[in-house]
């Protein structure tokens, strides 16, 4: 059930988030605000700190400093409440090779406390929509990368989260599956939910994201709508901007 | 002189290089140098002891049972080895795609793989027997040099048997399951021999006496195990007797040739088909979804264990070696002083293995860590998933004993349940992410937890022994258990605090 606190709060508020691995600062005082109902893309070159940030938001890594609030719930002190409304899809999701898709979804539903009858109905819908229904009786160990990714996505959606955190969600998907995932994410946001995703495919961010954050060296170096980023990059370059790729390359150019 | 690229000697050289690198771990020259030195030293040893050993060695031809049995023991172990090598060479290594897509003759590929498998079992017997053969030839027994062709033929025969076994498994089970089944079979062959040697200890006295009587008759002239039995021909071949040597050479070479020439097409096709075929159909899915964390987590853990033959075999094979003592205990009733400690050890070991799988070998730690459930609760349910199946076996046994020996039944329940719970607790307090197929190495990679678990299990075994013999000393054993658990809780603090976080970084 959605609480008043959740309604009035942004989907995600990150303040001063920091994480180091040894001497290397992976995330360095990162601030980010994602309002509810927004499709937000987090872009950055390899090693910029995208995945580390997402893993801290999802509660998989402990931050050295800073705070994360998901729909008003502190992800550290009220982790179960924050996790209830969140789904995280890593770039290479690990499944159980000896479970079938239905058994996997039954298990995930149990973890998130989804009532059995609702979970069963939703599992069928998701598997049919992701074209995995005919494979529902197979062990996932024989699945291709794309099928595994789709099943993990179904698992992420079975409890109808309000915030989806997706790390490179289209990796390994064929064109048809990628298209249906993109449509699904658009539809999901239209229904008032929030998406935060990282991707190397700039076309996805360009087409789907309402706002884009560009991360470099563990910090957000630019944020805004595509037009805002274009004009900022254009102003810096003394030109009228260009595609997101041009903007991205200009903003992440090594000093 | 180097072989022509693409020829079978060239391919064989590549095969041997790969297998040698796998064995030597990069210490090729070190092993070759010191191995060579030791081998020369063994020649000197053989020169010194052969005169006194000769009567025994030659006497074996008159009463070949012992020598022949040793030969068959080695041959069986060699077949288990060749089965493992064949499974690796044809299924696990996964380079058949590359080789079969090359312009090499498919038969050559199979021939070379087979030869490499045969060569893989030769080093140990050659290392042990050749010094004796060389010295024997120098001391006037040139027939001893027949060890060369005899060993080669035996190795070819064992390779053929191993490949045939693997082929049969692939045909019956498919490539994926054949791999596991082959490894289980290889391990079981060794265990079966161990159990066979323990057979007399397992039998009641009267049956044992009957067995010895039959054996005395069987090994005499004209008996099925007598000196003239063809069973001992391989032993005679090693001594250079022409008929048996020819028979062994023919059987080994012909068997190998048949496997290579008649079966390679079927094997390659079958393997390729099963490797590239569709997924594995699972038993019927849930009739209806279940609710509740405890229920779905228990069901998930049990399904994953029951559906993984490799895990089951690794968890249970360690217990196979305890079977003789258990049989002995049953055959002499629950009053046998050995039976309860053995069952306590078995229960604790099995629960420890299962707890390691459920707690440490979580396939999807990220999923568990992002779920809105307390990690501690998840770990306790996982521990329960490990302990409950073992308890389900132990309880009926204890119930059966209640009428025969209530004290033993109580000891079994108390120490068995204690051993299981302690083993599971050690894992819960020291979570350390691993992969389920590494179960057999868990004691090597488990750090202090492995030692603590062992100490606690030994303490519970001690408690079972003391309850039977010196109950007054029981507190000493229980103090050992308490110490182990206290250390487990203390050393496990860091691991608990980081929970699956560090594991996920690695994943």
Coordinates of N, CA and C in Angstrom, one line a residue, chain B residues 299-423:
Chain B
X299 N 11.2 -24.6 -0.3 CA 10.9 -25.4 -1.5 C 12.0 -25.1 -2.6
X300 N 12.4 -23.8 -2.7 CA 13.4 -23.5 -3.7 C 14.7 -24.2 -3.4
X301 N 15.1 -24.2 -2.1 CA 16.4 -24.8 -1.7 C 16.4 -26.3 -2.0
X302 N 15.3 -26.9 -1.6 CA 15.2 -28.4 -1.8 C 15.1 -28.8 -3.3
X303 N 14.4 -28.0 -4.1 CA 14.4 -28.3 -5.5 C 15.7 -28.2 -6.1
X304 N 16.4 -27.1 -5.8 CA 17.8 -26.9 -6.4 C 18.7 -28.0 -6.0
X305 N 18.6 -28.5 -4.8 CA 19.5 -29.6 -4.4 C 19.1 -30.9 -5.1
X306 N 17.8 -31.2 -5.0 CA 17.4 -32.5 -5.6 C 17.6 -32.6 -7.1
X307 N 17.6 -31.4 -7.8 CA 17.7 -31.4 -9.3 C 19.1 -31.4 -9.7
X308 N 20.1 -31.3 -8.8 CA 21.5 -31.2 -9.2 C 22.2 -32.5 -8.8
X309 N 22.4 -33.3 -9.8 CA 23.0 -34.6 -9.5 C 24.4 -34.5 -9.0
X310 N 25.1 -33.5 -9.5 CA 26.5 -33.3 -9.1 C 26.6 -32.9 -7.6
X311 N 25.7 -32.0 -7.2 CA 25.7 -31.6 -5.8 C 25.3 -32.8 -4.9
X312 N 24.3 -33.5 -5.3 CA 23.9 -34.7 -4.5 C 25.0 -35.7 -4.4
X313 N 25.7 -35.9 -5.5 CA 26.8 -36.9 -5.5 C 27.9 -36.4 -4.6
X314 N 28.2 -35.1 -4.7 CA 29.3 -34.6 -3.9 C 28.9 -34.6 -2.4
X315 N 27.7 -34.3 -2.1 CA 27.2 -34.3 -0.7 C 27.2 -35.7 -0.1
X316 N 26.8 -36.7 -1.0 CA 26.6 -38.0 -0.5 C 27.8 -38.9 -0.6
X317 N 28.7 -38.7 -1.6 CA 29.8 -39.6 -1.8 C 30.8 -39.6 -0.6
X318 N 30.9 -38.5 0.0 CA 31.8 -38.4 1.2 C 31.3 -39.4 2.3
X319 N 30.0 -39.6 2.3 CA 29.4 -40.5 3.3 C 29.5 -42.0 2.9
X320 N 29.8 -42.2 1.6 CA 29.9 -43.6 1.2 C 30.9 -44.4 2.0
X321 N 32.0 -43.7 2.3 CA 33.1 -44.4 3.0 C 32.7 -44.8 4.4
X322 N 31.6 -44.2 4.9 CA 31.2 -44.5 6.3 C 30.3 -45.7 6.3
X323 N 29.8 -46.1 5.1 CA 28.8 -47.2 5.0 C 29.2 -48.5 5.6
X324 N 30.5 -49.0 5.4 CA 30.9 -50.2 6.0 C 30.6 -50.3 7.5
X325 N 31.0 -49.2 8.2 CA 30.8 -49.1 9.6 C 29.3 -49.2 10.0
X326 N 28.5 -48.5 9.2 CA 27.1 -48.5 9.4 C 26.5 -49.9 9.3
X327 N 26.9 -50.5 8.2 CA 26.5 -51.9 7.9 C 26.9 -52.8 9.1
X328 N 28.1 -52.6 9.5 CA 28.6 -53.4 10.6 C 27.7 -53.2 11.9
X329 N 27.4 -51.9 12.1 CA 26.6 -51.6 13.2 C 25.2 -52.2 13.2
X330 N 24.6 -52.2 12.0 CA 23.2 -52.7 11.8 C 23.3 -54.2 12.0
X331 N 24.3 -54.9 11.4 CA 24.4 -56.3 11.4 C 24.5 -56.8 12.8
X332 N 25.1 -56.0 13.7 CA 25.3 -56.4 15.1 C 24.4 -55.7 16.0
X333 N 23.4 -55.0 15.5 CA 22.4 -54.3 16.3 C 22.8 -53.0 16.8
X334 N 21.9 -52.2 17.4 CA 22.2 -50.9 17.9 C 23.1 -50.8 19.1
X335 N 23.3 -52.0 19.7 CA 24.2 -52.0 20.9 C 25.7 -51.9 20.5
X336 N 25.9 -52.1 19.2 CA 27.3 -51.9 18.7 C 27.8 -50.5 19.1
X337 N 29.0 -50.5 19.7 CA 29.5 -49.2 20.2 C 29.9 -48.2 19.1
X338 N 30.0 -48.7 17.8 CA 30.5 -47.9 16.7 C 29.3 -47.1 16.1
X339 N 28.2 -47.8 16.1 CA 27.1 -47.3 15.2 C 26.6 -45.9 15.5
X340 N 26.5 -45.5 16.8 CA 25.9 -44.2 17.1 C 27.0 -43.1 16.7
X341 N 28.2 -43.2 17.1 CA 29.2 -42.2 16.7 C 29.3 -42.0 15.2
X342 N 29.2 -43.2 14.4 CA 29.2 -43.1 13.0 C 28.0 -42.3 12.4
X343 N 26.9 -42.6 13.0 CA 25.7 -41.9 12.5 C 25.7 -40.5 12.8
X344 N 26.3 -40.2 14.0 CA 26.4 -38.7 14.4 C 27.3 -38.0 13.4
X345 N 28.4 -38.7 13.1 CA 29.4 -38.1 12.1 C 28.7 -37.9 10.8
X346 N 28.0 -38.9 10.3 CA 27.3 -38.8 9.0 C 26.3 -37.7 9.0
X347 N 25.5 -37.6 10.1 CA 24.5 -36.6 10.1 C 25.1 -35.2 10.1
X348 N 26.2 -35.0 10.9 CA 26.8 -33.7 11.0 C 27.5 -33.4 9.7
X349 N 28.1 -34.3 9.0 CA 28.8 -34.1 7.8 C 27.7 -33.7 6.7
X350 N 26.7 -34.5 6.6 CA 25.7 -34.2 5.6 C 25.0 -32.9 5.8
X351 N 24.7 -32.6 7.1 CA 24.0 -31.3 7.4 C 25.0 -30.2 7.1
X352 N 26.3 -30.4 7.4 CA 27.3 -29.3 7.0 C 27.4 -29.1 5.6
X353 N 27.4 -30.2 4.8 CA 27.4 -30.1 3.3 C 26.2 -29.3 2.8
X354 N 25.0 -29.7 3.3 CA 23.8 -29.1 2.8 C 23.7 -27.7 3.2
X355 N 24.2 -27.4 4.5 CA 24.1 -26.0 4.9 C 25.1 -25.1 4.1
X356 N 26.2 -25.7 3.7 CA 27.2 -24.9 2.9 C 26.5 -24.6 1.6
X357 N 25.7 -25.6 1.0 CA 25.1 -25.3 -0.3 C 24.0 -24.2 -0.1
X358 N 23.1 -24.4 0.9 CA 22.0 -23.5 1.0 C 22.5 -22.1 1.4
X359 N 23.4 -22.0 2.4 CA 23.8 -20.7 2.9 C 24.8 -20.0 2.0
X360 N 25.8 -20.8 1.6 CA 27.0 -20.1 0.9 C 26.9 -20.2 -0.6
X361 N 26.2 -21.2 -1.1 CA 26.2 -21.3 -2.6 C 24.9 -20.8 -3.2
X362 N 24.5 -19.7 -2.7 CA 23.3 -19.0 -3.3 C 23.6 -18.6 -4.7
X363 N 22.8 -19.0 -5.7 CA 23.0 -18.7 -7.1 C 22.7 -17.2 -7.4
X364 N 21.8 -16.6 -6.7 CA 21.4 -15.3 -7.0 C 21.5 -14.4 -5.8
X365 N 22.7 -14.1 -5.3 CA 22.8 -13.3 -4.1 C 22.3 -11.9 -4.2
X366 N 22.3 -11.4 -5.4 CA 21.8 -10.0 -5.6 C 20.3 -10.0 -5.4
X367 N 19.7 -11.0 -5.9 CA 18.2 -11.1 -5.7 C 17.9 -11.1 -4.3
X368 N 18.6 -12.0 -3.5 CA 18.3 -12.1 -2.1 C 18.6 -10.8 -1.4
X369 N 19.7 -10.1 -1.8 CA 20.0 -8.9 -1.1 C 19.1 -7.7 -1.4
X370 N 18.5 -7.8 -2.5 CA 17.6 -6.6 -2.8 C 16.1 -6.9 -2.4
X371 N 15.9 -8.1 -1.9 CA 14.5 -8.4 -1.4 C 14.3 -7.8 0.0
X372 N 13.0 -7.4 0.2 CA 12.7 -6.7 1.4 C 12.5 -7.6 2.6
X373 N 13.4 -8.5 2.8 CA 13.3 -9.4 3.9 C 14.6 -9.4 4.7
X374 N 14.6 -9.6 6.0 CA 15.8 -9.5 6.8 C 16.7 -10.7 6.5
X375 N 18.0 -10.3 6.2 CA 19.0 -11.3 5.8 C 19.1 -12.5 6.8
X376 N 19.0 -12.1 8.1 CA 19.2 -13.1 9.2 C 18.1 -14.1 9.1
X377 N 16.9 -13.7 8.8 CA 15.7 -14.6 8.6 C 16.0 -15.6 7.5
X378 N 16.5 -15.0 6.4 CA 16.7 -15.8 5.2 C 17.8 -16.9 5.5
X379 N 18.8 -16.5 6.3 CA 19.9 -17.5 6.6 C 19.4 -18.6 7.5
X380 N 18.5 -18.2 8.5 CA 17.9 -19.3 9.3 C 17.1 -20.2 8.6
X381 N 16.3 -19.7 7.6 CA 15.5 -20.6 6.8 C 16.3 -21.5 6.0
X382 N 17.4 -21.0 5.5 CA 18.3 -21.8 4.6 C 19.0 -22.9 5.5
X383 N 19.3 -22.5 6.7 CA 19.9 -23.5 7.6 C 18.9 -24.6 7.9
X384 N 17.6 -24.2 8.1 CA 16.6 -25.2 8.3 C 16.4 -26.1 7.1
X385 N 16.6 -25.5 5.9 CA 16.5 -26.4 4.7 C 17.6 -27.4 4.7
X386 N 18.7 -27.2 5.3 CA 19.8 -28.1 5.3 C 19.6 -29.2 6.4
X387 N 19.0 -28.8 7.5 CA 19.0 -29.7 8.7 C 17.7 -30.6 8.6
X388 N 16.6 -30.1 8.1 CA 15.4 -30.8 8.2 C 15.4 -32.2 7.4
X389 N 16.0 -32.2 6.2 CA 16.1 -33.5 5.5 C 16.9 -34.6 6.3
X390 N 18.0 -34.1 6.9 CA 18.8 -35.1 7.6 C 18.0 -35.6 8.9
X391 N 17.3 -34.6 9.5 CA 16.5 -35.0 10.7 C 15.5 -36.0 10.3
X392 N 14.9 -35.8 9.1 CA 13.8 -36.7 8.6 C 14.3 -38.1 8.5
X393 N 15.6 -38.3 8.2 CA 16.2 -39.6 8.1 C 16.5 -40.1 9.5
X394 N 17.0 -39.2 10.4 CA 17.5 -39.6 11.7 C 16.3 -40.0 12.6
X395 N 15.2 -39.3 12.5 CA 14.1 -39.5 13.5 C 13.5 -40.9 13.4
X396 N 13.2 -41.4 12.2 CA 12.6 -42.8 12.1 C 13.6 -43.8 12.7
X397 N 14.9 -43.6 12.4 CA 15.9 -44.5 12.9 C 15.9 -44.6 14.4
X398 N 15.9 -43.4 15.0 CA 15.8 -43.3 16.5 C 14.6 -43.9 17.0
X399 N 13.5 -43.7 16.3 CA 12.2 -44.2 16.7 C 12.2 -45.8 16.7
X400 N 12.9 -46.3 15.7 CA 13.0 -47.8 15.5 C 13.9 -48.3 16.7
X401 N 14.8 -47.5 17.1 CA 15.7 -48.0 18.2 C 15.1 -47.9 19.6
X402 N 14.1 -47.1 19.7 CA 13.5 -46.8 21.1 C 13.2 -48.1 21.8
X403 N 12.6 -49.0 21.1 CA 12.2 -50.3 21.7 C 13.4 -51.2 22.0
X404 N 14.4 -51.1 21.1 CA 15.6 -52.0 21.3 C 16.6 -51.5 22.3
X405 N 16.9 -50.2 22.2 CA 17.8 -49.6 23.1 C 17.5 -48.1 23.3
X406 N 16.6 -47.8 24.3 CA 16.2 -46.4 24.5 C 17.4 -45.5 24.7
X407 N 18.4 -46.0 25.4 CA 19.5 -45.1 25.7 C 20.3 -44.7 24.4
X408 N 20.4 -45.7 23.5 CA 21.1 -45.5 22.3 C 20.3 -44.5 21.4
X409 N 19.0 -44.7 21.4 CA 18.1 -43.8 20.6 C 18.2 -42.4 21.1
X410 N 18.2 -42.2 22.4 CA 18.3 -40.9 23.0 C 19.7 -40.3 22.6
X411 N 20.7 -41.1 22.7 CA 22.1 -40.6 22.4 C 22.1 -40.2 20.9
X412 N 21.6 -41.0 20.1 CA 21.6 -40.7 18.6 C 20.8 -39.4 18.4
X413 N 19.7 -39.2 19.0 CA 18.9 -38.0 18.8 C 19.6 -36.8 19.3
X414 N 20.1 -36.9 20.5 CA 20.8 -35.8 21.2 C 22.1 -35.4 20.4
X415 N 22.9 -36.3 20.2 CA 24.2 -36.0 19.5 C 24.1 -35.8 18.0
X416 N 23.2 -36.5 17.4 CA 23.0 -36.4 16.0 C 22.4 -35.0 15.7
X417 N 21.3 -34.6 16.4 CA 20.7 -33.3 16.2 C 21.7 -32.2 16.6
X418 N 22.4 -32.4 17.6 CA 23.4 -31.4 18.0 C 24.5 -31.3 17.0
X419 N 25.0 -32.4 16.4 CA 26.0 -32.3 15.4 C 25.5 -31.5 14.2
X420 N 24.3 -31.8 13.8 CA 23.7 -31.2 12.6 C 23.5 -29.7 12.8
X421 N 22.9 -29.4 14.0 CA 22.7 -28.0 14.3 C 24.0 -27.2 14.3
X422 N 25.0 -27.8 15.0 CA 26.3 -27.1 15.1 C 26.9 -26.8 13.8
X423 N 26.8 -27.8 12.9 CA 27.4 -27.7 11.6 C 26.7 -26.6 10.8

